[in-house]
CSV table of C-alpha atoms in Angstrom, one decimal:
chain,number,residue,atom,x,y,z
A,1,UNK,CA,-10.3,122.4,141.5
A,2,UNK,CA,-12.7,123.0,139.1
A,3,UNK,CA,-16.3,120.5,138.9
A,4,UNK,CA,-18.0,119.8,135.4
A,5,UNK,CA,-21.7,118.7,135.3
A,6,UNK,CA,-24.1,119.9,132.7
A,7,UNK,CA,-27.3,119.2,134.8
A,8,UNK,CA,-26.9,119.1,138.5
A,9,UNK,CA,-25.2,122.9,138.8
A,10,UNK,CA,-22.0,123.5,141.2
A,11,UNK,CA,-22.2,122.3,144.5
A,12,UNK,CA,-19.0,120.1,144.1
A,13,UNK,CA,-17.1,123.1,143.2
A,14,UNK,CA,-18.6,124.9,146.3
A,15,UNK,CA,-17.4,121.9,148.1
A,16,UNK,CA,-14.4,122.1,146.9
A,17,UNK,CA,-13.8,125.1,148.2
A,18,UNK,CA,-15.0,124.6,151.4
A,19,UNK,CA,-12.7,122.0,151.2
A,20,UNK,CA,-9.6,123.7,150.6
A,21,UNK,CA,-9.9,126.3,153.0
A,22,UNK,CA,-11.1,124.6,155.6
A,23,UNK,CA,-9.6,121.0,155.2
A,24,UNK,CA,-12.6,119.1,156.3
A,25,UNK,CA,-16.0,118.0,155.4
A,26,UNK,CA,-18.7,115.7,156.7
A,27,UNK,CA,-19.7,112.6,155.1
A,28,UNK,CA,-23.3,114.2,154.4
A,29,UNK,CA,-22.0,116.3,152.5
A,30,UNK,CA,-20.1,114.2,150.1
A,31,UNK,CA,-22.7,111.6,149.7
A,32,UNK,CA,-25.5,114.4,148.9
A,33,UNK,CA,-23.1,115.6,146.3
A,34,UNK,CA,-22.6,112.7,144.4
A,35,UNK,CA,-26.7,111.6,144.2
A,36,UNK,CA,-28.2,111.6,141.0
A,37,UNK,CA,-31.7,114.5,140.9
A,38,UNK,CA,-33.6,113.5,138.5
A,39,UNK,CA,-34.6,110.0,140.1
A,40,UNK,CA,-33.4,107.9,137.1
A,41,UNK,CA,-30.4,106.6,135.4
A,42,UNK,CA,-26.9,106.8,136.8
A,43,UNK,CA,-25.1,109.6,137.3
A,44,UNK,CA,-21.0,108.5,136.8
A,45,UNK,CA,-19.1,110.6,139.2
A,46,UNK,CA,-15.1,110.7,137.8
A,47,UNK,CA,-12.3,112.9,139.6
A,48,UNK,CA,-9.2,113.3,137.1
A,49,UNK,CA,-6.2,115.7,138.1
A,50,UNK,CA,-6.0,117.3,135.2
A,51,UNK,CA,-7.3,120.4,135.1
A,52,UNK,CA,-5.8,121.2,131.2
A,53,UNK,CA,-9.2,119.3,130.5
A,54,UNK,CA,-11.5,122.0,131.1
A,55,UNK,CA,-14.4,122.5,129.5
A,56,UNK,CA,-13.4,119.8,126.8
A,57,UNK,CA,-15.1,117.2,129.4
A,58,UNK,CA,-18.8,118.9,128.1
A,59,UNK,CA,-18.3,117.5,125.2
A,60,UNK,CA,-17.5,114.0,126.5
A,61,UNK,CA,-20.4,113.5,128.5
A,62,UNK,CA,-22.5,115.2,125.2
A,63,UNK,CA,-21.5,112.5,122.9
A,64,UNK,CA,-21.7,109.8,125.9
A,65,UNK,CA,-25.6,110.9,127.0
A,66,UNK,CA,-26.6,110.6,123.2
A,67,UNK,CA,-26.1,107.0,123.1
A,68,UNK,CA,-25.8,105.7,126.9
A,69,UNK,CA,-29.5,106.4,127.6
A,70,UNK,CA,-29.2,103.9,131.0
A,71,UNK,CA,-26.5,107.1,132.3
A,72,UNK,CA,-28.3,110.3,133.2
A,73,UNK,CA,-25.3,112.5,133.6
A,74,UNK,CA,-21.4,112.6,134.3
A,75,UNK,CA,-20.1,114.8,137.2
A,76,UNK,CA,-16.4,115.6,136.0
A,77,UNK,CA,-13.7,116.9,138.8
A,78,UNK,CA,-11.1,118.6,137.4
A,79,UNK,CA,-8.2,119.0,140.2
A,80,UNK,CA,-4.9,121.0,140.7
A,81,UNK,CA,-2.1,117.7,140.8
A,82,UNK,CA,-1.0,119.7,143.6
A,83,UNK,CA,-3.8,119.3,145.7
A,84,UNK,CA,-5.8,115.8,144.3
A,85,UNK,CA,-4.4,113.2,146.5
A,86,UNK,CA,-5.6,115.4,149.6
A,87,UNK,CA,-8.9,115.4,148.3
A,88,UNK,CA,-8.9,111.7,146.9
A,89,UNK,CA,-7.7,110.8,151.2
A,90,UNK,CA,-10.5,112.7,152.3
A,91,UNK,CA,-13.2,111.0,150.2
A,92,UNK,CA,-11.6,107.7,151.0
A,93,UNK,CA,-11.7,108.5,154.7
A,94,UNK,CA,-15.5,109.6,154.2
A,95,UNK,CA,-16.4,106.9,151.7
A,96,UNK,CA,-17.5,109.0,149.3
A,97,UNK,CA,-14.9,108.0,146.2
A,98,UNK,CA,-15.8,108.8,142.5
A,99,UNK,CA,-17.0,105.8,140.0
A,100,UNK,CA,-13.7,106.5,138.3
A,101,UNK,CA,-10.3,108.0,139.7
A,102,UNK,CA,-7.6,108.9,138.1
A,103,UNK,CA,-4.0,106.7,139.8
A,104,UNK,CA,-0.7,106.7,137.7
A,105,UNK,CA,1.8,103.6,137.2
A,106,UNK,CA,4.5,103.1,140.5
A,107,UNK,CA,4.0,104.5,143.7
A,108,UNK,CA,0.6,105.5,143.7
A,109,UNK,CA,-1.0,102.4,142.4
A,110,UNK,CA,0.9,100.6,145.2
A,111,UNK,CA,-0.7,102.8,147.7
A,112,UNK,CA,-4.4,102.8,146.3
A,113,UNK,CA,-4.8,99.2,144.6
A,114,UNK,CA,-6.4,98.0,147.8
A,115,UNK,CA,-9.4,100.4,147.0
A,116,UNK,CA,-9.4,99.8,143.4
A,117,UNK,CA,-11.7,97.2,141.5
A,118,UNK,CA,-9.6,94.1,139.5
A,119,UNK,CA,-10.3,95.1,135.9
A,120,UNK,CA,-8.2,92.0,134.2
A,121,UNK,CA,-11.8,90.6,132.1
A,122,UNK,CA,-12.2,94.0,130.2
A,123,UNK,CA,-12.1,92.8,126.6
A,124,UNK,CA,-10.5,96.2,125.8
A,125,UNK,CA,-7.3,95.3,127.6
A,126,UNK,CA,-6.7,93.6,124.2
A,127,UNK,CA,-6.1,96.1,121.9
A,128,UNK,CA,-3.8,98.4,124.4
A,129,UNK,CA,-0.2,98.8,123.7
A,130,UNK,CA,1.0,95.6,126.5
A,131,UNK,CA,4.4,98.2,127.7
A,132,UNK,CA,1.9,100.4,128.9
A,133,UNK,CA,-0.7,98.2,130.3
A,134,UNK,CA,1.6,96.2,132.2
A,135,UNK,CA,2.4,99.5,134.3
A,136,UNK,CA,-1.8,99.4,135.4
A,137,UNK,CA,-0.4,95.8,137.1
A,138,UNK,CA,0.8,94.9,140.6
A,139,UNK,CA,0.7,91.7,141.5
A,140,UNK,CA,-0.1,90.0,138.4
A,141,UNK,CA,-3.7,91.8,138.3
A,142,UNK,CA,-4.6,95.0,136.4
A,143,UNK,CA,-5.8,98.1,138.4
A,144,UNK,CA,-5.9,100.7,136.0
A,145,UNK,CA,-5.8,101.2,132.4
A,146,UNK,CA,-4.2,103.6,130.7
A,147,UNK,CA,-6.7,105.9,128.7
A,148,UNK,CA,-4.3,108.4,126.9
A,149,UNK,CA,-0.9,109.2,126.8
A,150,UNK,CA,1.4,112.8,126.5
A,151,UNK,CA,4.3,113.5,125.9
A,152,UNK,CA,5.8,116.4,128.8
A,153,UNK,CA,8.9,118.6,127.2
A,154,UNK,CA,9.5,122.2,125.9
A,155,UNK,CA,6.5,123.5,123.5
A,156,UNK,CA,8.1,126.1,120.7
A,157,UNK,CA,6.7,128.6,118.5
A,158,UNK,CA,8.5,127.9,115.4
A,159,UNK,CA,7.6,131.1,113.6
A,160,UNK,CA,9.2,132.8,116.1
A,161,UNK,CA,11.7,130.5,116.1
A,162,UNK,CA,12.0,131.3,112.2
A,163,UNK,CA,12.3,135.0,112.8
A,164,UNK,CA,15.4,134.3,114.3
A,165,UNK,CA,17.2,132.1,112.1
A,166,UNK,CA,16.2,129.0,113.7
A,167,UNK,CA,14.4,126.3,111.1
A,168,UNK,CA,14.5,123.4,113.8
A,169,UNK,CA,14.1,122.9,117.6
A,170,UNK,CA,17.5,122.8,119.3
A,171,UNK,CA,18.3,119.0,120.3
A,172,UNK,CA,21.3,120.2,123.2
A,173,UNK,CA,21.6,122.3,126.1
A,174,UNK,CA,24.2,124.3,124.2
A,175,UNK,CA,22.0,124.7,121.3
A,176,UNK,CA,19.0,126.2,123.5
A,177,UNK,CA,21.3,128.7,124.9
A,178,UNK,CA,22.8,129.9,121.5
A,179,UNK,CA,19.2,129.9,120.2
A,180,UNK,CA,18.3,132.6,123.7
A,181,UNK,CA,20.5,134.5,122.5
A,182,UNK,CA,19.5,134.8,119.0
A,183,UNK,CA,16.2,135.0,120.0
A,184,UNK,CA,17.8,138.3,122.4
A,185,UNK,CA,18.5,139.8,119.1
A,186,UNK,CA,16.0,139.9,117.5
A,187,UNK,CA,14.1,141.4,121.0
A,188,UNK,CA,11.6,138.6,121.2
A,189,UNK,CA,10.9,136.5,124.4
A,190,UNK,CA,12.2,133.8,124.9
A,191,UNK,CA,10.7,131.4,127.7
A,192,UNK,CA,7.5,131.7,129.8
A,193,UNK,CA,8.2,129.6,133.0
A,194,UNK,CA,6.3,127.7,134.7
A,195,UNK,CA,7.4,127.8,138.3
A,196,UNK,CA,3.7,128.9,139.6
A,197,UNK,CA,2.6,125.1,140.0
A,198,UNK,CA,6.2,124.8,141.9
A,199,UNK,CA,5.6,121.3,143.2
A,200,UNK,CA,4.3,119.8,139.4
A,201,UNK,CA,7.7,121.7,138.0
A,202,UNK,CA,9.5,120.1,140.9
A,203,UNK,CA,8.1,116.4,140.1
A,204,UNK,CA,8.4,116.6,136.2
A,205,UNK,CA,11.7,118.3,136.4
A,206,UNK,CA,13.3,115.8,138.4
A,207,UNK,CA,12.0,113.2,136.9
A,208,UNK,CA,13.2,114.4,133.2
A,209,UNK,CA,16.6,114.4,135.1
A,210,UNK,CA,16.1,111.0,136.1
A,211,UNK,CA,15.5,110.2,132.8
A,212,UNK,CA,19.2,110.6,132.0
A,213,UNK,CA,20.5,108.1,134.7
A,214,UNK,CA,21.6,104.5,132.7
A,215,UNK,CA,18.5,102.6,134.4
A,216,UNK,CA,15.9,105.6,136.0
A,217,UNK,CA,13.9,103.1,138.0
A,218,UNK,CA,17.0,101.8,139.8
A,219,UNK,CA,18.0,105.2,140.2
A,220,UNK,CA,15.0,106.4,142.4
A,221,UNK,CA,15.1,102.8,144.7
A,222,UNK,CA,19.0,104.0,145.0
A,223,UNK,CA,17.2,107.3,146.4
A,224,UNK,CA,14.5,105.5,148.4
A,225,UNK,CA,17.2,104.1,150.2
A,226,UNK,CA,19.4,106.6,150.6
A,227,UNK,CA,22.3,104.8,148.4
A,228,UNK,CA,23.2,107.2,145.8
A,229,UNK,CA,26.3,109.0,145.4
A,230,UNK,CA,26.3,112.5,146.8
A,231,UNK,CA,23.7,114.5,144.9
A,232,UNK,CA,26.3,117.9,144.9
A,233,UNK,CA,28.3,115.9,142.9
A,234,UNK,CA,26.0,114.2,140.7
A,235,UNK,CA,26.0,115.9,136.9
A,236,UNK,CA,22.4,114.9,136.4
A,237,UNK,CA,21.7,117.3,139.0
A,238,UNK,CA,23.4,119.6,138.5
A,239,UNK,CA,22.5,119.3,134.6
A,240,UNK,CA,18.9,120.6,136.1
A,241,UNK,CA,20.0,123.3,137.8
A,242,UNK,CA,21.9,124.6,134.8
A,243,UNK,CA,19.0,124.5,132.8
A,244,UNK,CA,16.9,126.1,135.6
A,245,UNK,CA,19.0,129.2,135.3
A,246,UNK,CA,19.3,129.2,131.9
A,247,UNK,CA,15.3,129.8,131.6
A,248,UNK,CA,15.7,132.3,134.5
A,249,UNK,CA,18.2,134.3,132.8
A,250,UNK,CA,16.0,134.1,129.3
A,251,UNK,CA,12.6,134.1,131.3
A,252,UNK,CA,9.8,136.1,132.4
A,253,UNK,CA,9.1,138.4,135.2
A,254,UNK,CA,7.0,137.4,138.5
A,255,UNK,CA,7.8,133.3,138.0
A,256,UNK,CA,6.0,132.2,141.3
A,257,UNK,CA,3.3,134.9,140.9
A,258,UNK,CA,2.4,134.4,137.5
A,259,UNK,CA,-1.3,132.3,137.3
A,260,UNK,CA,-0.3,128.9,135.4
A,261,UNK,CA,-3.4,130.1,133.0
A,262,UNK,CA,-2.2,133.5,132.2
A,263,UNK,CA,1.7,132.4,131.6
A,264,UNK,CA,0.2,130.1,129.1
A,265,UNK,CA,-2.0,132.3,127.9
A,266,UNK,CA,1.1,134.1,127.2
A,267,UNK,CA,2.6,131.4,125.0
A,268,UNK,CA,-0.8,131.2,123.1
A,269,UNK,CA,-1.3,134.7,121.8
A,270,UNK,CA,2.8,134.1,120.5
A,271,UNK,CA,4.6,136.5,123.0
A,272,UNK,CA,6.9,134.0,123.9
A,273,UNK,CA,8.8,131.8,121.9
A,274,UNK,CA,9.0,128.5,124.4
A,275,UNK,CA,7.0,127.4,127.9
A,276,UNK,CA,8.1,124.4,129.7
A,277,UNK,CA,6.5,121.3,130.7
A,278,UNK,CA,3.7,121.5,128.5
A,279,UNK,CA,1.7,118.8,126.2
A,280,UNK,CA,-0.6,118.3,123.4
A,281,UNK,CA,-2.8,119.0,126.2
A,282,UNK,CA,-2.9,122.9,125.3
A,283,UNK,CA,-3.9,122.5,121.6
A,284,UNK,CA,-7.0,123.6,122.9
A,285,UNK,CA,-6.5,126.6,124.9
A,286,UNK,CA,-4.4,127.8,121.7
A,287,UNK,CA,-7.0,127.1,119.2
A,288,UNK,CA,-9.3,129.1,121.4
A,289,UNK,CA,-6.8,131.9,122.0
A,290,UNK,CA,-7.4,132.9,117.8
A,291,UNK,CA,-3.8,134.1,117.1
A,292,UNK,CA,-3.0,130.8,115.3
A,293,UNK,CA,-0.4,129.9,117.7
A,294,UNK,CA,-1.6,125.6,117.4
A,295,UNK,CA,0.0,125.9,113.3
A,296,UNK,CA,3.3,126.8,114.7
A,297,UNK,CA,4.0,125.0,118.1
A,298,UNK,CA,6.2,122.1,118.0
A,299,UNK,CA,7.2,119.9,121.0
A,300,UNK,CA,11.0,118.5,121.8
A,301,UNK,CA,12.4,117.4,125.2
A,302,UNK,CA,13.3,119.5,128.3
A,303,UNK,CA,16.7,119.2,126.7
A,304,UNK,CA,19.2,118.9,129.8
A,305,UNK,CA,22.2,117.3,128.2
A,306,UNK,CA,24.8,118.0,125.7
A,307,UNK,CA,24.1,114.3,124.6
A,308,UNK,CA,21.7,114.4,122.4
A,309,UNK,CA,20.4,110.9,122.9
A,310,UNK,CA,19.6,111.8,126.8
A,311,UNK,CA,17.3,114.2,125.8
A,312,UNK,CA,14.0,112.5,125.7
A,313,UNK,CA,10.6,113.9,125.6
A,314,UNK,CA,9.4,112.6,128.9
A,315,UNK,CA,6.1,110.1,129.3
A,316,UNK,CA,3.1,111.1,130.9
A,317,UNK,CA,-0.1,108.5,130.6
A,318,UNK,CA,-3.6,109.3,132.0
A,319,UNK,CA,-4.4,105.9,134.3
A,320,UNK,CA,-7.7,105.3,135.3
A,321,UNK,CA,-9.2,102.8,137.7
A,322,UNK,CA,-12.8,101.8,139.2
A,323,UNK,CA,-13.2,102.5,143.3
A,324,UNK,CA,-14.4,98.8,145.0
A,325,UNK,CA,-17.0,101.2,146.5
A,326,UNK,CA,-17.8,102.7,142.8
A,327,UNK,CA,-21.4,103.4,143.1
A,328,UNK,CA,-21.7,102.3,139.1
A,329,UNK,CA,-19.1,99.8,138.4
A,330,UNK,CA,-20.7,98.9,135.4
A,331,UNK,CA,-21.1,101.8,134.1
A,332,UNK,CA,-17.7,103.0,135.0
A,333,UNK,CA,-16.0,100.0,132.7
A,334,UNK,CA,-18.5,100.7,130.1
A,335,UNK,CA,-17.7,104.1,130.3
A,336,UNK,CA,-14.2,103.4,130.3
A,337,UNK,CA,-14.4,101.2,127.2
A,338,UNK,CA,-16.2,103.3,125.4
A,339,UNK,CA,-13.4,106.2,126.2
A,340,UNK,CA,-10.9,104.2,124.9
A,341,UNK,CA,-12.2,103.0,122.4
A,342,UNK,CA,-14.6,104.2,120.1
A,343,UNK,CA,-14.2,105.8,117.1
A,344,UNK,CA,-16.2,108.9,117.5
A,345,UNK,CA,-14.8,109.0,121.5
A,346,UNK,CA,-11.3,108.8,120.1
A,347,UNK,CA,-11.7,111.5,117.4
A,348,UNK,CA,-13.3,113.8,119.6
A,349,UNK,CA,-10.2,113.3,121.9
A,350,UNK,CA,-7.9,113.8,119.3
A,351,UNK,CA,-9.2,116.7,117.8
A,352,UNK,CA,-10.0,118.8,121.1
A,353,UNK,CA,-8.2,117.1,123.9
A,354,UNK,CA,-5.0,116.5,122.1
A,355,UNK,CA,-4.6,113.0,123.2
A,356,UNK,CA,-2.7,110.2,121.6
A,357,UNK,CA,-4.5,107.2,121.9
A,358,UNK,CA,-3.2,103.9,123.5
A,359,UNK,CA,-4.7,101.8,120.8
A,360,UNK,CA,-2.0,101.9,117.6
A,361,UNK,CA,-4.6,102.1,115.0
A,362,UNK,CA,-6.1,104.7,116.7
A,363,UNK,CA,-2.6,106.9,116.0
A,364,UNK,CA,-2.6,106.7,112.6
A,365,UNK,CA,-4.3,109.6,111.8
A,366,UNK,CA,-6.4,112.7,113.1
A,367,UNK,CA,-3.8,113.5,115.6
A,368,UNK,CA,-3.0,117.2,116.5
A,369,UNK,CA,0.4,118.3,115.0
A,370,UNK,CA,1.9,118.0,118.6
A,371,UNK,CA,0.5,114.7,119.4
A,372,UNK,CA,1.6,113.1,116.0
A,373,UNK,CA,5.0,113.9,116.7
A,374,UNK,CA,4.3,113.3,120.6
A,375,UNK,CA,3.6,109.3,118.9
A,376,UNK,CA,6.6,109.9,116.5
A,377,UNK,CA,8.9,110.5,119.8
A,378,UNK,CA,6.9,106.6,121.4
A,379,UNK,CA,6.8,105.0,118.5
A,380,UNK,CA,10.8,105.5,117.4
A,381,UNK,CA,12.1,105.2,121.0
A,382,UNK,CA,12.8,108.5,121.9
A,383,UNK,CA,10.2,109.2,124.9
A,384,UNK,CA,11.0,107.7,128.3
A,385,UNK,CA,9.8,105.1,129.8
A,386,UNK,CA,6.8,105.9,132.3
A,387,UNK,CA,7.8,107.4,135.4
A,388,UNK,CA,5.7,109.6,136.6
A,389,UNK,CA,4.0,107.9,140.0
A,390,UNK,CA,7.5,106.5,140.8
A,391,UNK,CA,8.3,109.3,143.4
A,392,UNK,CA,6.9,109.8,146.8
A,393,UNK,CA,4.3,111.9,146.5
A,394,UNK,CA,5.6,114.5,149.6
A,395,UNK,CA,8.7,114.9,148.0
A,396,UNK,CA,7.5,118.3,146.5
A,397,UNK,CA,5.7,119.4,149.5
A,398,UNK,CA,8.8,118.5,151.9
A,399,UNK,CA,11.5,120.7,149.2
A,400,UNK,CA,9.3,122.9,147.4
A,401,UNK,CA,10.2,125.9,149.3
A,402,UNK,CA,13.6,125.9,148.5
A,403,UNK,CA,12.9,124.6,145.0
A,404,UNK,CA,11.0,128.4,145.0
A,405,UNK,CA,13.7,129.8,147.1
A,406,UNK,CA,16.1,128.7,144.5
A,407,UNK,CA,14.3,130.4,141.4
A,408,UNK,CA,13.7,133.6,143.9
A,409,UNK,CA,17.1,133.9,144.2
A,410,UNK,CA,17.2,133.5,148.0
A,411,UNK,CA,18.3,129.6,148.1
A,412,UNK,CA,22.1,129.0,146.6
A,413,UNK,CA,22.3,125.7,144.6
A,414,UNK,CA,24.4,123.7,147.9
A,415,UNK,CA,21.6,124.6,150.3
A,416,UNK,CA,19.2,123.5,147.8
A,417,UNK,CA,20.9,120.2,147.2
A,418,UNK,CA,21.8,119.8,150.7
A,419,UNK,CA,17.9,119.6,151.2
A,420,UNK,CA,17.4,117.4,148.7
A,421,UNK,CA,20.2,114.8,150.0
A,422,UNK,CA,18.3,115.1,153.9
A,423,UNK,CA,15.1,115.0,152.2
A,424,UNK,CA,15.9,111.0,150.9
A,425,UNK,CA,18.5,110.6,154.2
A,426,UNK,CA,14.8,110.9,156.1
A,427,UNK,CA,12.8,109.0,154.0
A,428,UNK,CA,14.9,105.9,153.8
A,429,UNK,CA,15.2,106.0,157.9
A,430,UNK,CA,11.3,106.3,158.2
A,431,UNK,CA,10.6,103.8,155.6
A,432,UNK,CA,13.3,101.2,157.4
A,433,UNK,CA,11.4,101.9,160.8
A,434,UNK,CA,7.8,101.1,159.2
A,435,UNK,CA,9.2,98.3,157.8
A,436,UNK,CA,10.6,96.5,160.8
């Protein structure tokens, strides 16, 4: 977890840590955290779990300060995806939740739109693409609204790519194995993986598999329940597992060791040709690693399929909503507003955060390379539709030790499976018994 605030130091971070190791901390605590120092002004508290944001967020709040002079500062909380909902519980349970929170489309906005504000009078609503606002709704009212969206697939380095023959991105499985193996050849690397974060591979991974299915949202109620066919003899599945050992046989050393910065970092100074599950989000951290790396990357799906049309590049939209208990509401929608937005906002966003924007005009130019063909993928129906939110969010922890005990080599693919199937056996019997 990692805390931005230009003024008030690092106590949250300190917190955080506390937090972490010790799972607990007292209301005080929280609540001291979170009041403004200098006696004036607000002081917009936001928890986001995105930590490829880093130290972009500065530059947010700089350009917010200079002409919000009614807001005194912005406390930014940067968290791990693997560990946010644990601390979004505990500051629910201590009342001590941000002005703005961070809550994606499905599951997760039907679990937390009790605590969140009704935003449907924003005049910004408006100028949103509707198919993705209409995933901020539940019950007819709008909870969230989207504030940028990615697109989650394989990130190449086309020079390298080059250097062995290759002028395009392969579009099939088949083709991303022939293009290992000319990549072999030439003796340079082919993909950094990024098994460290096991349970955000986990989540993305399946869901890209899901993807494939003839109606993916039917598909997961079908594993809510418990109703799908047998998942050993499923060839979506088992389309994921190929591709899992294909970029273990092609891959790097040390894949649940390796810090999620570093294997990037590995990607960015052009040592490896491909890392998985990545975004326009690390335009950025290549730009700052000075090899050059941002003029060659291109994106294309996690490409699972032989069918070229079920390879999508898969959907992944920032949501954000307002806490009722939002210390600022005001200044959270204005906030908000002015994120989504305004021009010089957007173009900051653009430029450094690698975002594309949810307002069309805004997509028409300054976009990254990445992100332009990130909108290319939205715009000509070749992304999925949004499912990220859509799974139960204990999914990872309850499997994710023989998702790593499958990439270790010490899980075989039935015992893997066989997990998976009780996993969703148990979660349709508990959520039949709460229901009764």
């Amino acid at each position: 977890m990692r805390q931005k605030n230009n003024r008030t130091g690092s106590r949250l971070a300190a917190w955080g840590l506390m937090f972490l190791l010790s799972g607990c901390v007292s209301p005080e605590e929280a609540k001291v955290i979170e009041e403004p120092e200098n006696g004036g002004g607000a002081v917009l508290t936001i928890c986001i779990a995105e930590a490829q944001w880093d130290d972009s967020v500065d530059g947010l709040t700089e350009l917010y300060l200079k002409s919000h002079p009614e807001v005194a500062d912005i406390q930014w909380t940067l968290v791990q995806r693997n560990t946010y909902w644990d601390l979004m519980n505990m500051k629910l349970a201590t009342g001590t939740l941000p002005d703005i929170m961070e809550v994606r489309a499905g599951e997760e906005l039907e679990q937390w739109y009790p605590h969140l504000a009704v935003l449907d009078d924003m005049p910004v609503l408006d100028s949103i693409f509707p198919e993705l606002l209409e995933k901020g709704k539940t019950e007819g009212r709008c909870y969230t609204i989207p504030q940028a969206m990615y697109g989650m697939g394989i990130l190449y380095n086309t020079k390298l790519l080059s250097e062995a023959g290759w002028n395009c991105v392969p579009e099939t499985r088949t083709e991303l194995e022939e293009l290992c193996r000319d990549l072999e050849k030439r003796g340079i690397r082919q993909f950094m993986n990024p098994y460290h974060e096991i349970s955000t591979w986990v989540e993305y991974g399946m869901l890209q598999m899901i993807s494939m299915k003839p109606n993916p949202g039917l598909y997961i109620e079908h594993l809510k329940k418990s109703n799908q066919k047998p998942i050993g003899e499923d060839p979506e599945w088992k389309s994921l597992l190929d591709f899992m050992d294909l970029t273990l046989r092609y891959g790097n050393r040390r894949l649940l060791q390796l810090d999620t910065g570093l294997a990037r970092n590995y990607f960015y100074i052009g040592r490896y040709a491909m890392i998985v599950g990545e975004s326009a989000r690390a335009v950025e951290g290549m730009r700052r690693a000075g090899q050059g790396v941002e003029q060659w990357a291109q994106i294309g799906p996690i490409v699972l399929s032989d069918d070229q049309e079920k390879n999508r590049l898969l959907m992944d939209v920032v949501r954000l909503g307002i806490p009722k208990e939002a210390g600022y509401p005001q200044e959270a929608r204005e906030f908000l507003t002015w994120l989504i937005s305004d021009r010089e906002a957007l173009e900051y966003q653009k430029r450094v955060m690698g975002i594309v924007p949810v307002v069309e005009e805004a997509c028409q130019e300054g976009l990254s390379s990445i992100a332009e063909e990130t909108y290319r993928y939205y715009r000509d129906g070749e992304m999925t539709e949004e499912l990220t939110g859509l799974l139960p969010r204990d999914m990872t922890d309850s499997t994710g030790k023989e998702w790593a005990g499958y990439i270790t080599g010490e899980v075989d693919r039935d015992r893997l499976l066989g997990v998976c199937e009780e996993y969703w056996k148990t979660y349709a019997e508990r959520t039949k018994e709460a229901n009764k």
